[in-house]
Short mmCIF file of C-alpha atoms and ligand atoms in Angstrom, two decimals:
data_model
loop_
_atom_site.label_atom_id
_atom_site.label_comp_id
_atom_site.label_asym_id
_atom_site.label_seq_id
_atom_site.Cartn_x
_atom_site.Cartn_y
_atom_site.Cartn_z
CA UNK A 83 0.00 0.00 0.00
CA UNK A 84 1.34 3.45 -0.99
CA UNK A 85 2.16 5.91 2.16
CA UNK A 86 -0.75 6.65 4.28
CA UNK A 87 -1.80 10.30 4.06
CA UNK A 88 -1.35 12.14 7.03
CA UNK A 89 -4.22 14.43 8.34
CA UNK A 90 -5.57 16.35 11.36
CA UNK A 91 -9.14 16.81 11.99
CA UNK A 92 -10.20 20.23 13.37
CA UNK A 93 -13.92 20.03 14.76
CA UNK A 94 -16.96 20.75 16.26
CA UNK A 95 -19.51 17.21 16.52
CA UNK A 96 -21.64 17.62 15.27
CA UNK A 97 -23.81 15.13 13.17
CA UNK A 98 -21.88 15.49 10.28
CA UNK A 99 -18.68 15.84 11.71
CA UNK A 100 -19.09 12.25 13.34
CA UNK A 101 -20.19 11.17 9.74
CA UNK A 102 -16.34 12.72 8.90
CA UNK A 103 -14.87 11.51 11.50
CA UNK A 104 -15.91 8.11 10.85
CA UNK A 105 -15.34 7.95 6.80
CA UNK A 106 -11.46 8.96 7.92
CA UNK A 107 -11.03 6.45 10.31
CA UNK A 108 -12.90 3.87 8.05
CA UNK A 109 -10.20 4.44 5.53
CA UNK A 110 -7.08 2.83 5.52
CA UNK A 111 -5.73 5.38 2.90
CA UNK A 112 -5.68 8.10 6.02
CA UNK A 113 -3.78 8.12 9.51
CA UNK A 114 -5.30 10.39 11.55
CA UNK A 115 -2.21 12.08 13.57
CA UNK A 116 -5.04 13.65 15.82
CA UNK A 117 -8.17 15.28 16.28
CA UNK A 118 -8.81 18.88 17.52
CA UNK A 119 -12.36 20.18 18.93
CA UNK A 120 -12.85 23.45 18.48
CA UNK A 121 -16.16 25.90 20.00
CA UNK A 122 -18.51 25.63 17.26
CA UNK A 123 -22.62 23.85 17.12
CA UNK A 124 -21.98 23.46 20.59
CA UNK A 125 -19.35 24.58 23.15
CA UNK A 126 -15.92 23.13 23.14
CA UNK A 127 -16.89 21.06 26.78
CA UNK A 128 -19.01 19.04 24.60
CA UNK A 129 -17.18 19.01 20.70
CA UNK A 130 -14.06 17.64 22.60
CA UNK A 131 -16.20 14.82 24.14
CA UNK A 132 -18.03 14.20 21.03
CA UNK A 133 -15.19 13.70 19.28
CA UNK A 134 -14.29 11.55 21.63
CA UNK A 135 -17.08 9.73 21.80
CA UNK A 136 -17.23 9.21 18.16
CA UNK A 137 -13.39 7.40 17.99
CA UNK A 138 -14.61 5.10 20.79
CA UNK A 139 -17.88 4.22 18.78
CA UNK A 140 -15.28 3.61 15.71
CA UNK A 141 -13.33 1.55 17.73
CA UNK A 142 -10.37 3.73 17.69
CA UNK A 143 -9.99 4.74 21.45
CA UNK A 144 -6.34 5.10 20.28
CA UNK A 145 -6.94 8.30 18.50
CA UNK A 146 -5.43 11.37 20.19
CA UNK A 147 -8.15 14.14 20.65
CA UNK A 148 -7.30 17.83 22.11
CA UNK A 149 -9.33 20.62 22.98
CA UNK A 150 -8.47 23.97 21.13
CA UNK A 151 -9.91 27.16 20.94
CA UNK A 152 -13.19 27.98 23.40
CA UNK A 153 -14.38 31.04 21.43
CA UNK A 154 -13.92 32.87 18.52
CA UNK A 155 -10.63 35.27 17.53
CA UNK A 156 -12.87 38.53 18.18
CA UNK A 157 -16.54 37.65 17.98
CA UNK A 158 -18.90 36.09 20.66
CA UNK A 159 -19.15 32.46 20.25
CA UNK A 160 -22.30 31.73 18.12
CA UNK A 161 -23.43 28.05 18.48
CA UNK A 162 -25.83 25.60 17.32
CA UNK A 163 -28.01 23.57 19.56
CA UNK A 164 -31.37 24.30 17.40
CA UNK A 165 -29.34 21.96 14.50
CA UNK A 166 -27.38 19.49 16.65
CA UNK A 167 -29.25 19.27 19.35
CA UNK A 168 -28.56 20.07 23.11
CA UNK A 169 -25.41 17.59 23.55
CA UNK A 170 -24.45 18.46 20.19
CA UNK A 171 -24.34 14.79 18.87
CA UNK A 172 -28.28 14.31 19.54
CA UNK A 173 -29.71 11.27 17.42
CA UNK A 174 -28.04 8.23 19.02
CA UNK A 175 -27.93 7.35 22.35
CA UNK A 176 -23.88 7.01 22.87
CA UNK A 177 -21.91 6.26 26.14
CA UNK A 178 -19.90 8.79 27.67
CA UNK A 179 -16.09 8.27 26.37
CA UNK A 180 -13.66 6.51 28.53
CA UNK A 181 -10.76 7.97 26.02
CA UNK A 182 -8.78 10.54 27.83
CA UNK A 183 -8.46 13.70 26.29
CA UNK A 184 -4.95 15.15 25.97
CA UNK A 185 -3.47 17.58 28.20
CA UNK A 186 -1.69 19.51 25.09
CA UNK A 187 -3.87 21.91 23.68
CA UNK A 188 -4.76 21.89 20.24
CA UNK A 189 -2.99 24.79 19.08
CA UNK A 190 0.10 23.51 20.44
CA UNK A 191 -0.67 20.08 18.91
CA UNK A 192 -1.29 21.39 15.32
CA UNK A 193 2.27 23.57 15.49
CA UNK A 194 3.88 20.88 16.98
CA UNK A 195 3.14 18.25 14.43
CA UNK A 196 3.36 21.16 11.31
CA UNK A 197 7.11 21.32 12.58
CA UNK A 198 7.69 17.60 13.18
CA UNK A 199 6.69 15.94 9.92
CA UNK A 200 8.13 16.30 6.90
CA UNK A 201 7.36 19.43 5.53
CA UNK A 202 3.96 19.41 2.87
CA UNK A 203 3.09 16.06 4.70
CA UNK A 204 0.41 17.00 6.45
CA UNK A 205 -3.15 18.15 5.58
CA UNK A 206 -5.47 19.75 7.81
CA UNK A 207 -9.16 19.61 7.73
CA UNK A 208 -11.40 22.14 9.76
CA UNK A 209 -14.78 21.12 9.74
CA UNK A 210 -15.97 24.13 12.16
CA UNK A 211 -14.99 27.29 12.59
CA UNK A 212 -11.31 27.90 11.90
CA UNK A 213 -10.14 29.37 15.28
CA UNK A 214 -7.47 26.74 15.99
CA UNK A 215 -6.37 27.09 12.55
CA UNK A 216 -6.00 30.86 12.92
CA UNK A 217 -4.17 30.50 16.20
CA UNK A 218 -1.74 27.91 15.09
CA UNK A 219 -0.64 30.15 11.90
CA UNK A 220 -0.51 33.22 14.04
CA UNK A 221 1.17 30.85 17.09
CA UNK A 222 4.26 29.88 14.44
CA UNK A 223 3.76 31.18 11.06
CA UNK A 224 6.60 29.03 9.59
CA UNK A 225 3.85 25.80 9.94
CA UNK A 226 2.19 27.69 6.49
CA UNK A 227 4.76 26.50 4.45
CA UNK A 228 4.81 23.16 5.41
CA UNK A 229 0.95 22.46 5.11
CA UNK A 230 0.31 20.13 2.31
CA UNK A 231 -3.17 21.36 1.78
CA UNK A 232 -6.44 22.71 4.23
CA UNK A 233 -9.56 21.05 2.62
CA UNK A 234 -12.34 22.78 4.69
CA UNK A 235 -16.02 23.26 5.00
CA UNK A 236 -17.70 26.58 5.11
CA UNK A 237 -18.55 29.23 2.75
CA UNK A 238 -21.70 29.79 0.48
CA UNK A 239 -21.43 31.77 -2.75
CA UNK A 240 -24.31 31.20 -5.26
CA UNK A 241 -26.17 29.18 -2.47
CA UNK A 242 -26.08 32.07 0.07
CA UNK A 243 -25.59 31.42 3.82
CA UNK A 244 -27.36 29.11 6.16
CA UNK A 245 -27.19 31.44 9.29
CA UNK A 246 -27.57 34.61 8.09
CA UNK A 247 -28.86 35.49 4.42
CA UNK A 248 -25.01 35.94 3.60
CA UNK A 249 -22.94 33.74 5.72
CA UNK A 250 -22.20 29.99 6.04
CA UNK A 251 -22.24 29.10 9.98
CA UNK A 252 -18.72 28.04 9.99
CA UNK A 253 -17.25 31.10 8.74
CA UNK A 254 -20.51 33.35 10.14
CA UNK A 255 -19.15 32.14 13.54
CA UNK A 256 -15.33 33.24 12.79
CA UNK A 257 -14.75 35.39 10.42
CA UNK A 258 -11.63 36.71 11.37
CA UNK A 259 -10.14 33.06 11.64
CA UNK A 260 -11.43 32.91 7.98
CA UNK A 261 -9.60 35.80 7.29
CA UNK A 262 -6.20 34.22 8.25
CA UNK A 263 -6.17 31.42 6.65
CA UNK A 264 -7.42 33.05 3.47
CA UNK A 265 -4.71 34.98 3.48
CA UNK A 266 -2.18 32.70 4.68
CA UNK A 267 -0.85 31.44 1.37
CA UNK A 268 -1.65 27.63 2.53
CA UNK A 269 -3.17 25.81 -0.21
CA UNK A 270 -7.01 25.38 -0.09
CA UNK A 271 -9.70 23.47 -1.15
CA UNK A 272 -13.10 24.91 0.03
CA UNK A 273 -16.43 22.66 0.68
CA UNK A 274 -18.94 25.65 0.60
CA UNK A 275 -23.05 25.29 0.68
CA UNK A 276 -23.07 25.42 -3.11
CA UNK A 277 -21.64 21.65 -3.14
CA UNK A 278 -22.50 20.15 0.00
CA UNK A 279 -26.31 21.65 -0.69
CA UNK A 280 -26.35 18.55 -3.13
CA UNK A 281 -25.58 15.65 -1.11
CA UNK A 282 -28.20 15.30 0.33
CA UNK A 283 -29.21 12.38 3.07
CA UNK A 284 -32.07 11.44 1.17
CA UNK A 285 -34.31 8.29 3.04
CA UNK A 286 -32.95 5.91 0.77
CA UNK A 287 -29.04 6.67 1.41
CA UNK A 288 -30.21 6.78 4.91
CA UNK A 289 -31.41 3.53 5.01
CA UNK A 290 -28.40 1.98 3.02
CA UNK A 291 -25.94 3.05 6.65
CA UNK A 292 -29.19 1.45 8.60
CA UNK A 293 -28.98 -1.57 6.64
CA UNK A 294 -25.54 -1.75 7.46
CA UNK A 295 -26.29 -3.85 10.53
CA UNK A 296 -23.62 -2.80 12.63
CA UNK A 297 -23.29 -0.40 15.78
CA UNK A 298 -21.98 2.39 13.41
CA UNK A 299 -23.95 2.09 10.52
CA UNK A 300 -27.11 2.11 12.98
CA UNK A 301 -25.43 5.53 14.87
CA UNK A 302 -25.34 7.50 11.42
CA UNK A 303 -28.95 6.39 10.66
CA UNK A 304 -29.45 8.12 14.11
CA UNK A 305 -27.59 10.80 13.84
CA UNK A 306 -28.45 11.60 10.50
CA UNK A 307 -32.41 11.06 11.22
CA UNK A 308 -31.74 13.39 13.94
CA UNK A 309 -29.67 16.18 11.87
CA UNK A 310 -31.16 16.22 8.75
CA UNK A 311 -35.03 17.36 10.07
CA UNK A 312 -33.99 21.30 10.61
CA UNK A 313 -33.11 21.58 6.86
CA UNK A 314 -35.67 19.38 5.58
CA UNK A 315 -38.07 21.88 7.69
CA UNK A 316 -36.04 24.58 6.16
CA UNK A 317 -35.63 23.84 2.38
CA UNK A 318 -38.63 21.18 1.94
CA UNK A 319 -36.02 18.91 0.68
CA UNK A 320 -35.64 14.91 1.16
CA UNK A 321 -32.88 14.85 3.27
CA UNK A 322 -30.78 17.36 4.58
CA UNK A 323 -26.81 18.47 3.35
CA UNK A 324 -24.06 16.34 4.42
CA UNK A 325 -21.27 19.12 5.02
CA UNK A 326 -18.47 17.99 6.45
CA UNK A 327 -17.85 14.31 5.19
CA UNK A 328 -17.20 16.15 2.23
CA UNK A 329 -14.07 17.12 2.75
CA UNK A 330 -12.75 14.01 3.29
CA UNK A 331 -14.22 12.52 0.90
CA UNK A 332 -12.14 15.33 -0.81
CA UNK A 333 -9.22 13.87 0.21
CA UNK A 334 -9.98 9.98 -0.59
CA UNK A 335 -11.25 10.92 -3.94
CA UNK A 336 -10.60 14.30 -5.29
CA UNK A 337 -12.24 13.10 -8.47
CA UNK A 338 -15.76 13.11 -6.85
CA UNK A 339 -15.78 16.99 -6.97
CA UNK A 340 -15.44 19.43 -9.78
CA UNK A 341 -14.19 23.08 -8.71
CA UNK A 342 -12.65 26.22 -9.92
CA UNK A 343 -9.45 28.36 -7.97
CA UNK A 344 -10.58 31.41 -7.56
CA UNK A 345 -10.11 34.41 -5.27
CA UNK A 346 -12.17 34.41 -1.86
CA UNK A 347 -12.57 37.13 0.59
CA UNK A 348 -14.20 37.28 3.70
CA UNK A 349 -16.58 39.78 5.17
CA UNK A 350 -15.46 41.11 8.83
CA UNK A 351 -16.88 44.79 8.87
CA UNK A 352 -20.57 44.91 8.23
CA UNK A 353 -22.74 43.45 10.18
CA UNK A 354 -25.24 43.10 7.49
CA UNK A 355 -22.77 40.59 5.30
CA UNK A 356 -20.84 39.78 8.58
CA UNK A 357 -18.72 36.26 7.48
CA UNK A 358 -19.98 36.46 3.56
CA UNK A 359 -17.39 34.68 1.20
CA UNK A 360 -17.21 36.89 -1.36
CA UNK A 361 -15.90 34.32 -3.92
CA UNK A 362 -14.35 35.45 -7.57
CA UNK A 363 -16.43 32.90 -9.62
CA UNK A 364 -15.84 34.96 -12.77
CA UNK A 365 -12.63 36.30 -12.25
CA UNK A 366 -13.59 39.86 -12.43
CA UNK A 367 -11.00 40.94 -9.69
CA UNK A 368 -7.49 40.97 -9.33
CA UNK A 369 -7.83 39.60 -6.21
CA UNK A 370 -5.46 37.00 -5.87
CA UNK A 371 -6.88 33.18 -6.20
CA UNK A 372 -6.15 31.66 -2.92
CA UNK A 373 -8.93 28.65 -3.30
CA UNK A 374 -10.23 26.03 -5.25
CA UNK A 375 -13.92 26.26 -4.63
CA UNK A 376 -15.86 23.21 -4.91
CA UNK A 377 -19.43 23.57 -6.57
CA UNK A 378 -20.68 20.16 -8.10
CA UNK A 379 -20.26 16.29 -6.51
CA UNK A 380 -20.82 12.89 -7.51
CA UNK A 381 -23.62 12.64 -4.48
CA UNK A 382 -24.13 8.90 -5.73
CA UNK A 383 -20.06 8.21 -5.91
CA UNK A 384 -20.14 10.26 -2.16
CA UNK A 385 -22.40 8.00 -0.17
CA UNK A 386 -21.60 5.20 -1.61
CA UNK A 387 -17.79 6.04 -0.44
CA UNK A 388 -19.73 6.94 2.64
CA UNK A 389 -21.50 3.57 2.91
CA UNK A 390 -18.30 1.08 2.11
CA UNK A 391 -16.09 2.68 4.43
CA UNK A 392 -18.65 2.95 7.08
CA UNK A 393 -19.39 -0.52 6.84
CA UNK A 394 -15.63 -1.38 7.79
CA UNK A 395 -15.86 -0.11 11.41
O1 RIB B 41 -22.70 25.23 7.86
C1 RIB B 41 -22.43 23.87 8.06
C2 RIB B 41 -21.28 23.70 9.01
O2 RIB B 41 -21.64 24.26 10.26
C3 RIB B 41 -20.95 22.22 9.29
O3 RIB B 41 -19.59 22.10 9.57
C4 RIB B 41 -21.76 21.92 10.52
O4 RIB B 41 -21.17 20.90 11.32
C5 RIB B 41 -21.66 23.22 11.25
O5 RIB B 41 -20.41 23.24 11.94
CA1 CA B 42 -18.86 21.07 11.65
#
């Protein structure tokens, strides 16, 4: 088997981030160096022990998981619990982790590791708001140089927000993080609304983790169940988006997605467009592209990535 690819997970469980977090650790392609909860759908007391209870119900109480960042750069913390639920990871019934969380901080653990592996060996994928991310490339700006890649979630250009008429929660929440790691020079790949806005967890692909037959495959029907009623509410769809296994799904199988690099800039003046990506679709700046933003998916090719790798846990 060709080298693993090495990744850390930057989160905030989530539904869809356990649907993430399990699709990475269901595939052998990946090693996981760690996980880091950030303050995001729900506070970071709870992300960092959803993310810990999501290794255990993978199996993988081996994983290390850190707590980051427990509030925005700047901005109040903005969270969730009408989406996710109260615990954040409502759906499921799961036990509380037994995992140990490590001391290190999560800041800390992203710089350390940037420094220790070989440089451009190492990608990084923020499924909530980019706080830690900020804070490690403020913390020791040499790591931006030796990031292989950040595939993220969050944005909305075409689609619009989800939180506000303008801005995607994740960005909506930390706009100012946004702002650094826009800026930072890092390669990126961006999952915004416009792509993950068509995979949807329609009852059939629901039913294919269900039929599954296993303690995980029965958790995402949960979860998902659980996760996917605010949007149906919302949009009148059959299923709700599944954001963040998106972007590793990215990283599996690039070919999945179909994109364009393009400038993005973040709003972090008005309140009226407070966390907007403004994204260069048409290249009418000459704004510097510093993205490649992700519009269309194979949603058939996604869950059925989704579904195999599941079913391994
Ligand atoms: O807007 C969707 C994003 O916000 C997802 O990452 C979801 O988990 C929430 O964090
Ligand atoms: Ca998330």
């Amino acid at each position: 088997m060709p080298e693993k690819r090495k990744i850390i997970i930057d989160t905030d469980p989530g539904q869809d981030d356990a649907v993430a977090i399990l699709l990475a650790l269901g595939s052998p392609e990946l090693e996981v160096l760690g996980i880091t909860a950030v303050a995001g759908n729900v506070p970071l007391n709870l992300t960092e022990k959803n993310a810990r209870k999501i290794c255990e119900l993978a199996g993988r109480p081996d994983v290390k998981v850190f707590a980051g960042a427990v509030r925005p750069l700047v901005r109040p913390l903005v969270t969730a619990e009408h989406v996710h639920g109260r615990t954040g990871l409502d759906g499921p019934v799961l036990p509380e982790p037994t995992m140990k969380l490590q001391e290190q901080h999560g800041v800390d653990f992203i710089v350390e590791t940037l420094m220790r592996e070989a440089p451009g060996s190492v990608t990084i994928c923020p499924l909530g708001p980019l706080t830690n991310v900020a804070l490690a490339l403020i913390r020791e700006p040499r790591i931006a140089t030796r990031i292989r890649e950040i595939v993220l979630m969050g944005g909305g250009f075409f689609e619009g927000g989800n939180v506000t008429p303008t801005a995607e929660f994740n960005i909506y929440v930390d706009p100012h993080a946004a702002e650094v790691v826009l800026r930072s020079g890092v390669p990126i790949v961006m999952m915004p609304l416009d792509v993950t806005h068509k995979a949807l967890t329609t009852a059939r692909r629901v039913e294919a983790f269900r039929r599954l037959g296993t303690p995980v495959g029965e958790a995402t029907a949960a979860l998902l169940d659980f996760f996917e009623r605010f949007d149906e509410e919302k949009y009148g769809t059959d299923g709700g988006p599944l954001h963040d296994p998106c972007v590793v799904a990215y990283v599996l199988k690039p070919e999945l997605f179909k994109g364009r690099h393009c400038n993005v800039t973040v709003e972090t003046a008005s309140e009226l467009t407070m966390g907007m990506t403004v994204v260069d679709w048409w290249g009418v700046t000459s704004r510097p592209k510093n993205a490649m933003v992700m519009r269309d998916i194979d949603a058939d090719g996604f869950f059925a990535l989704l579904v195999e790798r599941l079913g391994r846990l």
